Short mmCIF file of C-alpha atoms in Angstrom, two decimals:
data_model
loop_
_atom_site.label_atom_id
_atom_site.label_comp_id
_atom_site.label_asym_id
_atom_site.label_seq_id
_atom_site.Cartn_x
_atom_site.Cartn_y
_atom_site.Cartn_z
CA GLU A 1 -182.95 -51.78 -124.13
CA THR A 2 -186.34 -53.46 -124.40
CA GLY A 3 -188.47 -50.31 -124.33
CA VAL A 4 -189.52 -50.95 -120.73
CA THR A 5 -187.31 -49.07 -118.23
CA GLN A 6 -187.23 -49.80 -114.53
CA THR A 7 -185.57 -47.73 -111.80
CA PRO A 8 -183.76 -48.22 -109.57
CA ARG A 9 -181.90 -51.36 -110.65
CA HIS A 10 -181.00 -52.20 -107.06
CA LEU A 11 -182.61 -51.16 -103.78
CA VAL A 12 -181.78 -51.99 -100.18
CA MET A 13 -184.31 -50.86 -97.61
CA GLY A 14 -185.07 -51.36 -93.94
CA MET A 15 -188.35 -52.79 -92.76
CA THR A 16 -189.57 -49.37 -91.62
CA ASN A 17 -188.64 -47.49 -94.80
CA LYS A 18 -190.92 -46.28 -97.57
CA LYS A 19 -189.66 -46.50 -101.13
CA SER A 20 -191.07 -46.63 -104.65
CA LEU A 21 -190.20 -48.58 -107.78
CA LYS A 22 -190.76 -46.93 -111.14
CA CYS A 23 -191.52 -48.39 -114.55
CA GLU A 24 -191.88 -46.57 -117.85
CA GLN A 25 -192.71 -48.07 -121.23
CA HIS A 26 -192.03 -46.44 -124.60
CA LEU A 27 -193.85 -49.02 -126.72
CA GLY A 28 -197.32 -47.50 -126.87
CA HIS A 29 -198.79 -50.46 -125.01
CA ASN A 30 -202.05 -50.23 -123.10
CA ALA A 31 -201.40 -52.79 -120.34
CA MET A 32 -198.75 -52.85 -117.62
CA TYR A 33 -197.89 -55.46 -115.02
CA TRP A 34 -195.89 -55.99 -111.84
CA TYR A 35 -194.32 -59.39 -111.22
CA LYS A 36 -192.30 -60.79 -108.31
CA GLN A 37 -189.54 -63.29 -109.02
CA SER A 38 -188.09 -65.22 -106.10
CA ALA A 39 -185.30 -67.77 -106.36
CA LYS A 40 -186.32 -71.10 -107.89
CA LYS A 41 -189.98 -70.06 -108.19
CA PRO A 42 -192.03 -69.09 -111.25
CA LEU A 43 -192.78 -65.44 -111.84
CA GLU A 44 -195.72 -64.38 -109.71
CA LEU A 45 -198.17 -61.87 -111.16
CA MET A 46 -198.93 -59.11 -108.66
CA PHE A 47 -200.95 -56.42 -110.44
CA VAL A 48 -202.40 -55.75 -113.88
CA TYR A 49 -203.40 -52.37 -115.29
CA ASN A 50 -205.34 -51.89 -118.54
CA PHE A 51 -205.63 -48.31 -119.82
CA LYS A 52 -204.38 -47.19 -116.36
CA GLU A 53 -207.22 -48.99 -114.57
CA GLN A 54 -206.32 -51.83 -112.20
CA THR A 55 -207.89 -55.02 -113.50
CA GLU A 56 -206.16 -57.55 -111.29
CA ASN A 57 -204.74 -57.72 -107.79
CA ASN A 58 -203.39 -61.19 -107.17
CA SER A 59 -203.96 -61.22 -103.38
CA VAL A 60 -200.95 -59.01 -102.81
CA PRO A 61 -200.37 -57.72 -99.24
CA SER A 62 -201.30 -54.08 -98.69
CA ARG A 63 -197.67 -53.19 -97.95
CA PHE A 64 -197.36 -53.17 -101.77
CA SER A 65 -199.34 -50.31 -103.29
CA PRO A 66 -199.39 -49.83 -107.08
CA GLU A 67 -200.07 -46.60 -108.92
CA CYS A 68 -200.65 -46.11 -112.64
CA PRO A 69 -201.07 -42.41 -113.52
CA ASN A 70 -201.17 -43.13 -117.28
CA SER A 71 -200.65 -45.99 -119.72
CA SER A 72 -196.89 -45.36 -119.89
CA HIS A 73 -195.98 -45.19 -116.21
CA LEU A 74 -196.36 -47.63 -113.36
CA PHE A 75 -195.18 -47.35 -109.77
CA LEU A 76 -194.96 -49.79 -106.90
CA HIS A 77 -194.96 -48.09 -103.51
CA LEU A 78 -193.37 -50.11 -100.72
CA HIS A 79 -193.76 -49.70 -96.95
CA THR A 80 -193.08 -51.82 -93.86
CA LEU A 81 -191.78 -54.70 -95.95
CA GLN A 82 -190.56 -58.02 -94.59
CA PRO A 83 -187.27 -59.80 -95.37
CA GLU A 84 -189.21 -62.42 -97.37
CA ASP A 85 -190.22 -59.64 -99.77
CA SER A 86 -186.64 -59.55 -101.04
CA ALA A 87 -186.82 -60.53 -104.71
CA LEU A 88 -186.46 -59.31 -108.27
CA TYR A 89 -189.46 -57.13 -109.16
CA LEU A 90 -190.23 -57.06 -112.85
CA CYS A 91 -192.42 -54.70 -114.79
CA ALA A 92 -193.92 -55.70 -118.13
CA SER A 93 -196.16 -54.15 -120.75
CA SER A 94 -198.26 -55.44 -123.62
CA GLN A 95 -200.89 -54.46 -126.13
CA THR A 96 -204.10 -56.29 -125.31
CA GLY A 97 -207.09 -56.93 -127.50
CA THR A 98 -209.17 -59.79 -128.88
CA GLY A 99 -208.01 -62.03 -126.07
CA GLU A 100 -204.34 -61.74 -126.90
CA ALA A 101 -201.46 -59.89 -125.24
CA TYR A 102 -199.20 -58.77 -128.06
CA GLY A 103 -195.62 -57.75 -127.68
CA TYR A 104 -195.35 -58.79 -124.05
CA THR A 105 -192.11 -57.08 -122.96
CA PHE A 106 -190.28 -57.08 -119.64
CA GLY A 107 -188.07 -54.49 -118.04
CA SER A 108 -184.70 -55.37 -116.51
CA GLY A 109 -186.12 -55.49 -113.01
CA THR A 110 -185.35 -54.00 -109.61
CA ARG A 111 -183.40 -56.24 -107.24
CA LEU A 112 -184.92 -55.48 -103.83
CA THR A 113 -183.27 -56.47 -100.55
CA VAL A 114 -185.13 -55.89 -97.29
CA VAL A 115 -182.90 -55.82 -94.21
CA LYS B 1 -205.18 -75.43 -112.34
CA ASN B 2 -202.95 -74.21 -115.17
CA GLN B 3 -199.39 -75.46 -114.88
CA VAL B 4 -196.15 -75.34 -116.84
CA GLU B 5 -193.40 -77.81 -116.05
CA GLN B 6 -189.89 -77.60 -117.43
CA SER B 7 -187.05 -80.07 -117.55
CA PRO B 8 -184.28 -80.41 -116.81
CA GLN B 9 -184.07 -77.97 -113.92
CA SER B 10 -180.43 -77.28 -114.79
CA LEU B 11 -178.01 -78.28 -117.50
CA ILE B 12 -174.28 -77.91 -118.15
CA ILE B 13 -172.91 -78.35 -121.68
CA LEU B 14 -169.67 -77.65 -123.48
CA GLU B 15 -169.40 -74.76 -125.89
CA GLY B 16 -170.30 -75.77 -129.42
CA LYS B 17 -172.63 -78.58 -128.36
CA ASN B 18 -176.37 -78.71 -128.96
CA CYS B 19 -179.05 -79.10 -126.29
CA THR B 20 -182.80 -79.43 -125.98
CA LEU B 21 -185.00 -78.08 -123.21
CA GLN B 22 -188.48 -79.45 -122.51
CA CYS B 23 -191.77 -77.86 -121.52
CA ASN B 24 -195.04 -79.63 -120.66
CA TYR B 25 -198.15 -77.65 -119.94
CA THR B 26 -201.74 -78.01 -118.80
CA VAL B 27 -203.20 -74.65 -119.77
CA SER B 28 -206.68 -74.24 -121.15
CA PRO B 29 -207.97 -72.68 -123.28
CA PHE B 30 -204.59 -72.44 -124.98
CA SER B 31 -203.63 -69.24 -126.76
CA ASN B 32 -199.88 -69.29 -127.36
CA LEU B 33 -196.58 -70.54 -125.99
CA ARG B 34 -193.48 -68.40 -125.56
CA TRP B 35 -189.88 -69.10 -124.73
CA TYR B 36 -187.93 -66.43 -122.89
CA LYS B 37 -184.22 -66.12 -122.11
CA GLN B 38 -183.35 -64.50 -118.81
CA ASP B 39 -179.79 -63.51 -118.02
CA THR B 40 -178.86 -63.31 -114.34
CA GLY B 41 -180.25 -60.14 -112.76
CA ARG B 42 -182.07 -59.08 -115.93
CA GLY B 43 -185.62 -59.30 -117.19
CA PRO B 44 -186.79 -62.10 -119.52
CA VAL B 45 -186.34 -61.47 -123.25
CA SER B 46 -188.63 -63.15 -125.77
CA LEU B 47 -187.09 -65.75 -128.09
CA THR B 48 -190.12 -67.24 -129.84
CA ILE B 49 -193.89 -67.23 -129.68
CA MET B 50 -196.07 -69.94 -131.22
CA THR B 51 -199.80 -70.22 -131.65
CA PHE B 52 -201.89 -73.38 -131.81
CA SER B 53 -201.34 -73.89 -135.54
CA GLU B 54 -197.56 -73.51 -135.50
CA ASN B 55 -195.32 -76.55 -135.07
CA THR B 56 -191.91 -74.94 -135.21
CA LYS B 57 -190.34 -71.53 -135.11
CA SER B 58 -186.71 -70.47 -135.30
CA ASN B 59 -184.78 -67.45 -134.06
CA GLY B 60 -181.15 -67.79 -135.10
CA ARG B 61 -179.65 -70.76 -133.26
CA TYR B 62 -182.85 -71.24 -131.26
CA THR B 63 -185.60 -73.50 -132.61
CA ALA B 64 -188.83 -74.09 -130.72
CA THR B 65 -191.32 -76.85 -131.44
CA LEU B 66 -194.90 -77.22 -130.30
CA ASP B 67 -197.14 -80.28 -130.16
CA ALA B 68 -200.54 -78.95 -129.15
CA ASP B 69 -202.01 -82.45 -129.00
CA THR B 70 -199.60 -83.71 -126.36
CA LYS B 71 -199.18 -80.22 -124.86
CA GLN B 72 -195.44 -80.31 -125.15
CA SER B 73 -192.84 -77.89 -126.41
CA SER B 74 -189.09 -77.98 -126.78
CA LEU B 75 -186.38 -75.41 -127.30
CA HIS B 76 -183.34 -76.60 -129.24
CA ILE B 77 -180.12 -74.61 -129.07
CA THR B 78 -177.58 -75.29 -131.78
CA ALA B 79 -173.82 -74.75 -131.54
CA SER B 80 -174.03 -73.29 -128.04
CA GLN B 81 -172.01 -70.25 -127.03
CA LEU B 82 -170.91 -68.98 -123.63
CA SER B 83 -173.47 -66.18 -123.97
CA ASP B 84 -176.25 -68.77 -124.04
CA SER B 85 -175.70 -69.30 -120.31
CA ALA B 86 -179.01 -68.14 -118.81
CA SER B 87 -182.36 -69.30 -117.53
CA TYR B 88 -184.83 -70.35 -120.23
CA ILE B 89 -188.46 -69.91 -119.27
CA CYS B 90 -191.47 -71.48 -120.96
CA VAL B 91 -194.62 -69.36 -120.71
CA VAL B 92 -198.13 -70.33 -121.82
CA SER B 93 -200.94 -67.87 -122.39
CA ASP B 94 -204.62 -68.71 -122.11
CA LEU B 95 -207.57 -66.93 -123.62
CA THR B 96 -209.20 -65.85 -120.38
CA GLY B 97 -208.76 -62.46 -118.78
CA GLY B 98 -208.45 -60.54 -122.04
CA GLY B 99 -205.23 -62.30 -122.97
CA ASN B 100 -203.33 -61.18 -119.89
CA LYS B 101 -203.15 -64.59 -118.24
CA LEU B 102 -199.66 -66.07 -118.48
CA THR B 103 -198.53 -69.22 -116.70
CA PHE B 104 -194.78 -69.40 -116.15
CA GLY B 105 -192.51 -72.39 -115.76
CA THR B 106 -189.71 -72.29 -113.20
CA GLY B 107 -187.12 -72.29 -115.99
CA THR B 108 -184.13 -74.38 -117.02
CA GLN B 109 -180.80 -72.98 -115.88
CA LEU B 110 -178.30 -73.53 -118.69
CA LYS B 111 -174.57 -73.14 -118.24
CA VAL B 112 -172.24 -73.33 -121.23
CA GLU B 113 -168.61 -74.05 -120.39
CA LEU B 114 -165.35 -74.05 -122.33
#
């Protein structure tokens, strides 16, 4: 394991459902991230949290709602998704400071399918 | 706009052979360059990370090179194994945004066959 744990590993949901993705890091990092990875496209940064404060929202639709209760936990709440939202959602963490992001580590991802 | 381009897009080699993957980037101001290995359905795992002053770095059978003048990097895999089959992603970090800004390539899909 990498020290960044994501649950669930797989999720199938209907367009009217509400679900949440969970990420937990055991590395003592102060920054956490959500990424979306679609087939044949680069990873897309969605949200950044530093010391549990959101510092970046990369123009993500409001049907994705992040929550960061502390520096170790990150959630992504999902509602009324579209089929094109089907993708691998990756969580990452790092230790930031002096302009560097040290120890950038990814979780194993949640494979989301919207039907 | 910061960009990272990788080539080839995909590659098939026989077990035991060597291969080299390429990465060109236009990221400024440059901080560091990382190579990640991503197995199917898993998250990326870091192989190497190089700063501006480093030309080469090895991790077992993986050797990465960096030419900061031409903004090119390569990842050389020696004596390939079936377990090397994965996507290899080049990632460049810039110094803006407190170090959180990473630009990802689309990856090279490597398949190692018997």
